Coordinates of C-alpha atoms (C1' of nucleotides) in Angstrom, one line a residue:
Chain P
X242 CA 0.2 0.0 -0.7
X243 CA 1.2 3.3 -0.6
X244 CA 1.1 6.0 1.7
X245 CA 3.2 8.4 3.0
X246 CA 3.6 9.2 6.6
X247 CA 2.8 11.8 8.7
X248 CA 6.4 12.5 9.9
X249 CA 7.2 13.1 6.9
X250 CA 4.2 15.0 5.6
X251 CA 4.1 17.7 8.7
X252 CA 7.2 19.4 7.9
X253 CA 7.1 19.9 4.3
X254 CA 6.1 22.7 2.4
X255 CA 2.0 22.4 0.9
X256 CA 3.2 21.1 -2.6
X257 CA -1.2 21.3 -3.7
X258 CA 0.1 17.6 -4.6
X259 CA -1.8 14.8 -3.7
X260 CA -0.8 12.6 -0.7
X261 CA -2.1 9.5 0.9
X262 CA -1.9 9.2 5.0
X263 CA -3.3 6.4 6.6
X264 CA -3.6 6.2 10.9
X265 CA -5.6 6.3 13.4
X266 CA -8.5 8.9 14.4
X267 CA -7.3 10.7 17.5
X268 CA -10.4 13.6 17.0
X269 CA -12.7 14.6 15.1
X270 CA -13.8 18.1 15.8
X271 CA -16.4 20.4 14.1
X272 CA -17.2 17.8 11.7
X273 CA -14.7 18.8 9.6
X274 CA -11.2 18.6 11.2
X275 CA -9.5 15.4 11.6
X276 CA -7.0 14.9 13.7
X277 CA -4.8 11.9 12.3
X278 CA -1.7 10.0 14.0
X279 CA 0.3 7.2 12.2
X280 CA 2.8 6.5 15.1
X281 CA 5.8 7.7 13.1
X282 CA 5.6 11.3 15.5
X283 CA 4.3 13.2 18.2
X284 CA 2.1 15.4 15.7
X285 CA -1.3 14.5 14.3
X286 CA -2.0 15.4 10.6
X287 CA -4.8 17.3 10.2
X288 CA -7.1 16.6 7.6
X289 CA -10.2 18.7 6.5
X290 CA -13.7 17.2 5.5
X291 CA -15.6 19.1 3.8
X292 CA -19.1 17.6 5.5
X293 CA -21.6 18.6 3.0
X294 CA -19.8 16.6 0.4
X295 CA -19.9 13.7 2.2
X296 CA -22.4 10.9 3.7
X297 CA -23.4 11.3 6.9
X298 CA -23.5 7.8 8.0
X299 CA -19.8 7.4 6.5
X300 CA -18.1 10.7 8.7
X301 CA -20.3 9.1 11.3
X302 CA -17.7 6.3 11.4
X303 CA -15.0 8.6 11.7
X304 CA -14.5 8.1 15.7
X305 CA -11.5 8.2 18.1
X306 CA -9.7 4.9 17.4
X307 CA -10.6 3.8 13.6
X308 CA -8.0 3.2 11.3
X309 CA -8.8 5.2 8.5
X310 CA -6.7 6.3 5.0
X311 CA -7.2 9.7 3.6
X312 CA -6.3 11.2 0.0
X313 CA -6.0 15.0 -0.8
X314 CA -3.6 17.7 -1.6
X315 CA -1.9 19.2 1.0
X316 CA -2.4 23.2 1.5
X317 CA -1.1 25.7 4.1
X318 CA -3.1 25.6 7.3
X319 CA -6.3 28.4 8.0
X320 CA -5.9 27.4 11.8
X321 CA -3.3 28.1 14.5
X322 CA -2.4 24.8 15.6
X323 CA -0.5 23.5 12.5
X324 CA 1.3 24.5 9.4
X325 CA -0.1 22.1 6.7
X326 CA -3.2 20.3 6.6
X327 CA -4.8 17.4 4.2
X328 CA -7.7 18.6 2.4
X329 CA -9.5 15.2 1.7
X330 CA -10.9 14.2 -1.4
X331 CA -10.8 10.3 -1.1
X332 CA -12.0 8.7 2.4
X333 CA -11.5 4.8 3.4
X334 CA -12.4 3.8 6.8
X335 CA -10.1 0.5 7.4
X336 CA -11.4 -0.6 10.6
X337 CA -14.2 1.7 12.9
X338 CA -13.9 1.5 16.5
X339 CA -17.4 2.0 18.3
X340 CA -16.9 5.0 20.6
X341 CA -19.5 3.7 23.5
X342 CA -17.2 1.0 23.7
X343 CA -13.8 2.5 23.3
X344 CA -12.3 3.2 26.0
X345 CA -9.6 5.8 24.9
X346 CA -11.7 9.0 24.9
X347 CA -10.1 12.3 24.5
X348 CA -9.4 13.4 27.9
X349 CA -6.6 12.3 30.1
X350 CA -6.7 9.1 31.4
X351 CA -4.8 7.6 34.4
X352 CA -1.5 5.5 34.1
X353 CA -2.5 3.2 35.8
X354 CA -6.0 2.9 33.9
X355 CA -4.2 2.9 30.9
X356 CA -1.6 -0.1 32.6
X357 CA -4.8 -2.0 32.8
X358 CA -5.3 -1.6 28.8
X359 CA -1.9 -1.7 28.1
X360 CA -3.0 -2.9 24.3
X361 CA -4.3 0.2 23.8
X362 CA -2.1 2.7 25.5
X363 CA 0.2 2.9 22.7
X364 CA -2.0 5.2 21.2
X365 CA -1.9 7.8 23.9
X366 CA 0.3 10.8 23.5
X367 CA 2.3 9.4 26.1
X368 CA 3.3 6.3 25.3
X369 CA 3.6 7.2 22.0
X370 CA 6.5 9.1 23.4
X371 CA 7.9 6.7 26.0
X372 CA 8.0 4.1 22.9
X373 CA 9.2 6.2 20.8
X374 CA 12.0 7.2 22.5
X375 CA 12.7 3.2 24.1
X376 CA 13.6 2.7 20.4
X377 CA 15.9 5.4 20.0
X378 CA 17.9 4.7 23.0
X379 CA 18.2 1.1 22.4
X380 CA 19.7 2.2 18.6
X381 CA 21.9 4.8 21.0
X382 CA 23.3 1.8 23.0
X383 CA 24.2 -0.1 20.1
X384 CA 25.8 2.5 18.2
X385 CA 28.1 3.5 21.5
X386 CA 29.1 0.2 21.5
X387 CA 29.7 -0.5 17.7
X388 CA 31.6 3.1 17.2
X389 CA 34.1 1.6 20.2
X390 CA 35.1 -1.1 18.6
X391 CA 32.3 -3.5 20.7
X392 CA 31.1 -7.1 19.6
X393 CA 27.6 -7.4 20.6
X394 CA 27.1 -11.0 22.0
X395 CA 24.1 -13.2 22.2
X396 CA 24.2 -14.7 25.6
X397 CA 21.5 -17.6 26.2
X398 CA 18.2 -17.2 28.1
X399 CA 17.9 -20.5 29.3
X400 CA 21.0 -21.3 31.5
X401 CA 22.0 -24.9 33.4
X402 CA 24.0 -22.8 36.1
X403 CA 22.3 -21.6 39.4
X404 CA 25.1 -19.8 40.7
X405 CA 25.0 -16.7 39.5
X406 CA 24.0 -15.7 42.4
X407 CA 22.1 -12.8 41.3
X408 CA 18.8 -13.5 42.5
X409 CA 15.3 -16.1 42.7
X410 CA 15.6 -17.9 39.3
X411 CA 12.2 -19.1 37.5
X412 CA 12.5 -22.6 36.5
X413 CA 12.6 -24.1 32.8
X414 CA 11.0 -27.5 32.2
X415 CA 9.0 -29.7 30.3
X416 CA 8.4 -32.3 33.0
X417 CA 4.9 -33.3 33.6
X418 CA 3.7 -30.7 36.7
X419 CA 1.6 -33.2 37.2
X420 CA 3.2 -36.6 37.7
X421 CA 6.9 -35.7 38.2
X422 CA 9.8 -38.2 38.0
X423 CA 11.8 -39.3 41.1
X424 CA 15.2 -40.6 41.8
X425 CA 14.6 -43.7 44.4
X426 CA 15.7 -41.1 47.1
X427 CA 11.9 -39.3 46.0
X428 CA 14.3 -35.8 44.7
X429 CA 12.9 -35.1 41.4
X430 CA 14.5 -36.4 38.6
X431 CA 15.8 -33.8 36.4
X432 CA 17.6 -36.4 34.3
X433 CA 14.4 -37.1 32.7
X434 CA 13.9 -33.1 31.9
X435 CA 14.6 -31.8 28.6
X436 CA 18.0 -30.6 29.1
X437 CA 18.7 -33.4 31.5
X438 CA 19.6 -31.4 34.5
X439 CA 17.8 -28.3 36.0
X440 CA 17.6 -25.1 34.2
X441 CA 16.3 -21.8 34.5
X442 CA 16.6 -18.4 33.0
X443 CA 18.9 -16.1 33.2
X444 CA 19.3 -13.8 35.8
X445 CA 22.7 -12.1 33.9
X446 CA 25.0 -12.6 30.7
X447 CA 28.0 -11.6 32.7
X448 CA 29.5 -15.2 32.9
X449 CA 29.1 -15.8 29.3
X450 CA 30.0 -12.4 28.3
X451 CA 33.5 -12.9 30.5
X452 CA 33.6 -15.6 28.3
X453 CA 34.0 -13.5 25.3
X454 CA 35.6 -10.6 26.1
X455 CA 38.7 -13.1 26.9
X456 CA 39.1 -12.9 22.8
X457 CA 37.3 -9.6 21.8
X458 CA 38.6 -8.0 24.1
X459 CA 35.3 -5.8 24.3
X460 CA 31.9 -7.1 24.4
X461 CA 28.3 -6.1 25.8
X462 CA 25.3 -8.0 25.9
X463 CA 21.6 -6.3 25.7
X464 CA 19.2 -9.1 26.1
X465 CA 15.7 -10.3 28.2
X466 CA 16.7 -10.8 32.4
X467 CA 14.3 -12.6 34.8
X468 CA 14.1 -12.6 38.5
X469 CA 11.8 -14.5 40.6
X470 CA 11.9 -12.1 43.1
X471 CA 8.6 -10.7 44.8
X472 CA 9.3 -7.4 44.2
X473 CA 6.7 -4.9 44.6
X474 CA 8.2 -1.5 43.7
X475 CA 8.0 1.2 41.0
X476 CA 11.7 0.2 40.3
X477 CA 11.3 -3.6 39.8
X478 CA 10.6 -5.8 36.8
X479 CA 10.3 -9.8 37.1
X480 CA 11.6 -9.5 33.2
X481 CA 13.4 -6.4 32.6
X482 CA 16.1 -5.9 29.4
X483 CA 19.4 -5.6 30.7
X484 CA 22.9 -4.1 28.7
X485 CA 26.3 -5.6 30.1
X486 CA 29.2 -4.6 28.5
X487 CA 32.1 -6.7 29.5
X488 CA 36.4 -5.0 28.9
X489 CA 39.3 -6.7 29.3
X490 CA 42.5 -5.0 29.9
X491 CA 40.6 -2.8 31.8
X492 CA 40.5 -1.9 35.6
X493 CA 37.7 -0.2 38.4
X494 CA 38.2 3.2 36.5
X495 CA 37.9 2.5 33.2
X496 CA 35.1 0.8 34.3
X497 CA 33.2 4.1 35.8
X498 CA 34.6 6.0 32.5
X499 CA 33.0 3.9 30.2
X500 CA 29.5 3.9 31.9
X501 CA 29.3 7.1 32.5
X502 CA 30.3 8.3 29.2
X503 CA 27.6 5.3 27.8
X504 CA 24.8 6.8 29.7
X505 CA 25.8 10.5 28.7
X506 CA 25.6 9.4 25.3
X507 CA 22.4 8.2 25.7
X508 CA 21.2 10.9 27.0
X509 CA 22.4 13.4 23.9
X510 CA 21.3 11.0 21.5
X511 CA 17.7 11.0 22.8
X512 CA 18.2 14.5 23.2
X513 CA 18.6 15.1 19.6
X514 CA 16.3 12.9 18.2
X515 CA 13.6 13.1 20.1
X516 CA 12.9 16.3 20.7
X517 CA 9.2 16.8 20.1
X518 CA 8.6 13.5 22.5
X519 CA 11.4 15.2 25.2
X520 CA 9.1 18.3 25.0
X521 CA 5.8 16.7 25.4
X522 CA 7.3 14.6 28.9
X523 CA 8.8 17.8 30.1
X524 CA 5.4 19.8 29.8
X525 CA 3.6 16.1 31.0
X526 CA 5.1 16.3 34.2
X527 CA 5.0 20.5 35.0
X528 CA 0.9 19.7 34.7
X529 CA 1.1 17.2 36.4
X530 CA 3.6 18.6 39.4
X531 CA 1.0 21.7 39.6
X532 CA -1.4 19.0 41.3
X533 CA 1.2 18.2 43.1
X534 CA 2.2 20.0 46.8
X535 CA 5.2 21.7 46.3
X536 CA 7.0 19.2 48.3
X537 CA 6.4 16.9 46.1
X538 CA 7.2 18.6 42.7
X539 CA 10.7 18.2 40.7
X540 CA 12.6 20.9 42.0
X541 CA 14.3 21.1 37.9
X542 CA 12.3 20.2 35.1
X543 CA 12.5 16.9 32.7
X544 CA 14.9 18.4 30.3
X545 CA 16.9 21.3 32.8
X546 CA 17.8 17.4 34.6
X547 CA 18.6 15.8 31.1
X548 CA 20.9 19.0 30.3
X549 CA 22.4 19.1 34.1
X550 CA 23.3 15.3 33.7
X551 CA 25.5 16.1 30.4
X552 CA 27.0 19.3 32.1
X553 CA 28.0 17.8 34.9
X554 CA 30.9 15.0 35.8
X555 CA 29.5 12.1 38.1
X556 CA 30.4 12.4 41.8
X557 CA 32.8 9.6 42.3
X558 CA 33.6 8.6 45.9
X559 CA 34.5 5.1 47.9
X560 CA 31.8 3.6 50.0
X561 CA 34.2 4.6 53.0
X562 CA 34.0 8.6 51.7
X563 CA 30.1 7.7 52.0
X564 CA 29.8 6.2 55.0
X565 CA 31.8 9.1 56.9
X566 CA 29.5 11.8 54.8
X567 CA 26.4 9.9 55.9
X568 CA 27.5 9.5 59.8
X569 CA 28.4 13.0 59.6
X570 CA 25.1 14.0 57.9
X571 CA 22.0 15.8 59.6
X572 CA 19.4 13.0 58.9
X573 CA 21.8 10.4 60.6
X574 CA 22.4 12.7 63.7
X575 CA 19.4 13.8 64.7
X576 CA 17.9 10.4 63.8
X577 CA 15.8 11.0 61.0
X578 CA 17.0 7.5 59.1
X579 CA 14.7 4.3 59.6
X580 CA 18.1 2.7 59.7
X581 CA 20.7 4.7 61.3
X582 CA 24.7 4.6 59.8
X583 CA 26.9 3.5 62.9
X584 CA 29.4 1.7 61.4
X585 CA 31.9 0.7 58.4
X586 CA 30.4 -2.3 57.0
X587 CA 26.7 -1.7 56.6
X588 CA 24.5 -2.0 53.3
X589 CA 23.4 1.0 52.6
X590 CA 19.7 1.5 52.2
X591 CA 17.7 3.4 50.1
X592 CA 17.2 6.2 52.0
X593 CA 21.2 6.1 52.0
X594 CA 21.5 6.4 48.5
X595 CA 18.9 8.9 48.3
X596 CA 20.1 11.2 50.5
X597 CA 23.8 10.9 48.6
X598 CA 22.0 11.8 45.3
X599 CA 19.3 14.1 45.8
X600 CA 20.4 16.0 49.0
X601 CA 23.9 16.1 49.3
X602 CA 26.0 16.0 46.1
X603 CA 22.5 16.9 43.9
X604 CA 23.7 14.4 40.9
X605 CA 24.3 11.1 39.9
X606 CA 27.0 9.6 42.5
X607 CA 29.7 6.8 41.6
X608 CA 30.3 4.4 44.8
X609 CA 32.7 2.1 44.7
X610 CA 35.0 -0.2 46.7
X611 CA 32.7 -1.8 48.9
X612 CA 33.2 -4.2 51.8
X613 CA 33.4 -8.0 50.1
X614 CA 30.9 -9.2 52.3
X615 CA 28.4 -6.8 50.8
X616 CA 29.0 -7.9 46.9
X617 CA 29.2 -10.8 44.7
X618 CA 31.8 -13.6 44.8
X619 CA 33.5 -12.5 40.9
X620 CA 34.2 -9.1 42.1
X621 CA 38.3 -8.2 42.2
X622 CA 39.1 -8.2 45.8
X623 CA 41.6 -4.7 47.1
X624 CA 44.6 -5.1 48.4
X625 CA 43.2 -3.8 51.9
X626 CA 41.8 -6.9 52.3
X627 CA 38.4 -5.5 53.4
X628 CA 36.7 -4.4 50.4
X629 CA 35.7 -4.9 46.7
X630 CA 36.6 -3.1 42.9
X631 CA 32.6 -2.9 42.9
X632 CA 31.0 0.2 41.8
X633 CA 27.1 1.4 41.6
X634 CA 25.7 4.4 39.8
X635 CA 23.1 6.2 41.3
X636 CA 20.9 8.2 39.8
X637 CA 18.2 10.7 41.3
X638 CA 14.5 9.4 41.6
X639 CA 15.6 6.0 40.2
X640 CA 18.4 5.0 42.2
X641 CA 20.9 2.1 41.4
X642 CA 20.6 2.0 37.8
X643 CA 24.0 0.6 37.0
X644 CA 26.2 -2.4 39.1
X645 CA 29.4 -3.4 38.4
X646 CA 33.2 -4.3 39.1
X647 CA 36.2 -5.0 37.7
X648 CA 36.3 -8.7 38.0
X649 CA 38.8 -11.2 40.1
X650 CA 40.9 -12.3 37.3
X651 CA 43.5 -14.2 39.8
X652 CA 42.5 -18.3 40.3
X653 CA 43.2 -19.0 43.9
X654 CA 41.9 -15.7 45.2
X655 CA 38.6 -16.5 43.1
X656 CA 38.5 -19.7 44.6
X657 CA 39.2 -18.8 47.8
X658 CA 35.9 -16.7 47.7
X659 CA 34.0 -19.5 45.9
X660 CA 35.0 -22.0 49.0
X661 CA 33.9 -19.2 51.1
X662 CA 30.4 -18.5 49.9
X663 CA 29.4 -22.2 49.0
X664 CA 29.5 -22.3 45.3
X665 CA 30.2 -25.2 43.7
X666 CA 33.3 -25.0 41.2
X667 CA 32.9 -28.1 39.6
X668 CA 29.9 -26.8 37.9
X669 CA 31.4 -22.9 36.7
X670 CA 34.8 -25.0 36.0
X671 CA 34.0 -23.0 32.2
X672 CA 34.1 -19.8 34.1
X673 CA 37.4 -20.3 36.3
X674 CA 38.9 -22.1 32.9
X675 CA 39.4 -18.3 31.3
X676 CA 41.7 -17.8 35.2
X677 CA 43.2 -21.0 33.9
X678 CA 44.4 -19.9 30.5
X679 CA 45.4 -16.0 29.3
X680 CA 43.6 -14.5 32.3
X681 CA 44.2 -10.7 32.7
X682 CA 42.6 -8.0 34.3
X683 CA 38.9 -6.9 32.8
X684 CA 35.9 -4.9 33.7
X685 CA 32.0 -4.8 33.5
X686 CA 29.0 -3.3 34.7
X687 CA 25.5 -4.4 34.3
X688 CA 22.7 -1.3 33.0
X689 CA 19.3 -1.2 33.8
X690 CA 17.4 -0.4 30.7
X691 CA 14.1 0.9 32.2
X692 CA 15.4 1.9 34.6
X693 CA 17.5 4.1 31.9
X694 CA 14.4 4.9 30.7
X695 CA 12.7 6.2 33.4
X696 CA 15.3 8.7 34.1
X697 CA 15.0 10.1 30.5
X698 CA 11.6 10.2 30.0
X699 CA 10.9 11.4 33.9
X700 CA 8.1 8.8 34.3
X701 CA 7.9 7.3 37.8
X702 CA 7.2 3.6 37.4
X703 CA 9.1 1.1 34.9
X704 CA 5.5 -0.7 34.5
X705 CA 5.0 2.0 32.2
X706 CA 8.4 2.2 30.4
X707 CA 7.7 -1.6 29.2
X708 CA 5.2 -2.9 26.5
X709 CA 4.0 -5.5 28.6
X710 CA 5.3 -5.7 32.7
X711 CA 5.4 -8.7 33.7
X712 CA 5.4 -8.8 38.0
X713 CA 4.5 -10.7 40.6
X714 CA 0.8 -11.7 40.0
X715 CA 0.6 -10.2 36.3
X716 CA 1.7 -11.8 33.1
X717 CA -1.4 -10.3 31.1
X718 CA -1.2 -9.6 27.4
Chain U
rG91 C1' 7.2 -10.9 51.8
rC92 C1' 6.2 -6.3 55.6
rC93 C1' 4.1 -1.2 56.0
rU94 C1' 0.8 1.8 54.9
rC95 C1' -3.5 4.2 51.6
rU96 C1' -7.5 3.7 48.3
rU97 C1' -11.6 0.9 45.3
rU98 C1' -18.8 5.5 44.3
rA99 C1' -21.6 6.1 36.9
rG100 C1' -16.9 4.6 30.7
rC101 C1' -13.6 7.9 33.1
rU102 C1' -11.2 11.1 36.7
rC103 C1' -13.6 12.1 41.7
rA104 C1' -17.2 15.0 45.5
rG105 C1' -20.8 13.0 49.4
rU106 C1' -21.9 16.4 55.9
rU107 C1' -22.6 13.0 62.9
rG108 C1' -25.2 6.6 60.4
rG109 C1' -31.5 8.8 57.9
rU110 C1' -35.7 10.0 52.6
rU111 C1' -35.0 9.7 45.8
rA112 C1' -26.1 9.0 45.6
rG113 C1' -24.0 13.5 43.2
rA114 C1' -20.4 17.1 39.4
rG115 C1' -17.0 17.4 35.2
rC116 C1' -15.1 15.0 31.2
rG117 C1' -17.1 10.9 28.1
rU118 C1' -21.1 8.4 25.0
rC119 C1' -26.0 9.3 23.4
rG120 C1' -29.7 12.7 20.9
rG121 C1' -30.2 17.6 19.0
rA122 C1' -28.0 22.4 17.1
rC123 C1' -23.7 25.3 15.5
rU124 C1' -20.1 24.4 11.7
rG125 C1' -12.4 27.3 10.2
rU126 C1' -11.8 23.5 14.9
rU127 C1' -7.7 22.7 18.0
rA128 C1' -9.0 17.5 24.4
rA129 C1' -14.2 22.9 19.3
rU130 C1' -18.7 25.0 21.6
rC131 C1' -24.2 24.9 23.3
rC132 C1' -28.8 22.8 25.0
rG133 C1' -31.0 17.5 26.2
rC134 C1' -31.1 12.8 27.3
rA135 C1' -29.9 7.9 29.6
rG136 C1' -25.9 5.7 32.5
rG137 C1' -24.9 3.1 39.6
rU138 C1' -23.9 -4.9 42.5
rC139 C1' -21.2 2.3 46.3
rC140 C1' -15.1 -3.7 45.4
rU141 C1' -16.7 -8.5 47.5
rU142 C1' -18.6 -11.5 51.9
rG143 C1' -20.5 -11.8 56.7
rG144 C1' -21.6 -8.7 60.8
rU145 C1' -23.6 -4.2 64.2
rU146 C1' -28.3 -1.4 63.8
rC147 C1' -34.9 0.5 63.4
rG148 C1' -31.9 2.3 59.1
rA149 C1' -25.1 1.8 56.1
rG150 C1' -21.8 4.7 50.5
rC151 C1' -20.4 6.2 55.8
rC152 C1' -19.4 1.5 61.8
rC153 C1' -16.4 -3.3 62.6
rA154 C1' -14.4 -8.1 60.0
rA155 C1' -12.2 -10.8 56.7
rG156 C1' -10.9 -11.3 51.3
rA157 C1' -9.8 -9.4 46.3
rA158 C1' -7.5 -5.7 43.7
rG159 C1' -4.9 -0.8 42.3
rG160 C1' -1.3 2.9 44.4
rG161 C1' 3.0 4.9 47.5
rG162 C1' 6.8 3.6 51.2
rC163 C1' 10.7 -0.7 52.5
rG164 C1' 13.3 -5.1 51.4
rC165 C1' 15.7 -7.9 47.2
rC166 C1' 18.3 -5.5 43.0
rA167 C1' 19.3 -3.6 37.4

RNA sequence: GCCUCUUUAGCUCAGUUGGUUAGAGCGUCGGACUGUUAAUCCGCAGGUCCUUGGUUCGAGCCCAAGAAGGGGCGCCA
């Protein structure tokens, strides 16, 4: 079918040549003006029908949500809201949309309501903007790595390794759950299962990415990740997308530099390519803020926040320095923290991270060199014997957006740590082999894609930045 | 998983100390108007007050249990 996309029509000069546009009706005003959107941009095309020349029964079918095609000449608009409009000569209704049962009315809807009709919410301005930005962000990430000579590695979605230690896993099985085969001891007989052993959905592609990095030097993964945690927050999903670069011949500082430049690259890219989407979301947030008490409003608007992050270095400090700041902080002294900071070694709670990012530094913060007790087995042990070369990047309003580390490349140290944490080494022989054959300093991190979308779009619930969110008790659509 | 708030028309919400027939805006439907910008104006319709049980002469309102949704916390990206 031959059609011109609205994004191409809306910015062209009035040619008075015939064009055909296909899309979905947003509104039909005054029985004359059809606002049509085809998802190619924020803007609607205004199509003008002379209602006296058209059958009233046909015009009645131009209702919000209907799919239509209009053909006509492109003219300079007489109205104020748009430069050009299409004067309709031909009109075709592909699919009607009954106004009394179509849930999207030309009015403001709550995000909670739209979440329940996620199959239709793509058609709203807000979600149209969010998911177009999501696309550009994914594209920007690939471009960032490609430009720097990274290779995109597809790590497995199904894994038999349960030693990754990143959280509860979803089991993958073809066994008949109504009659599970048992061993003589009465345990489940996974030998009869599809893979001949217990299998799960991946919680991270990192370990496999490390294997690839030991050949290609620089690799990254970008794929779905699954966590069976019973997490009920606006920042967690059971199925989310994660970007995990892994770099050979790199240390903790290289790791931070890579993460910071990548985040800035993506923000910069979206600001360049999604101007109207960001302007819309910026305005939307401003309107929302007007309804809120002054205390809950954003100190800076969305666009200002993005510009601010681009033009400032992330604050880098060690865990130990952070503990000192928190110890001396007013909320700690006045007992305002639910979990008071008393001594070195405590895990930071989100109230502490929020204080550092939102109150103390007021910008993204990179925390490094955490106590080894609160971090994963594969992180490189520092010379002090107490800390590991971990780093977390914390963003205002969202918290942890990146978690990474320089990896422990020294075989003996790694094995000792695995022993201490009761991680089965036989199963992980392939991971340990990289430390046996040509081990080198290397580092990497995991970036939560949806959390970055939250920051860039100003949305506040992670369920609104993935098309079909998966979370405890919900796998609808 | 823990804490907390919410649930009233299609949507967003109001509903007084427990008292007759539960309201508004927007939307739908009908009509008017016709260069509008979530068009405007007039009118009609639309309710399992989340569910179940209880207290009471009487419950949208009080009590208990449950369900769904939001927010906070934990786990983390």
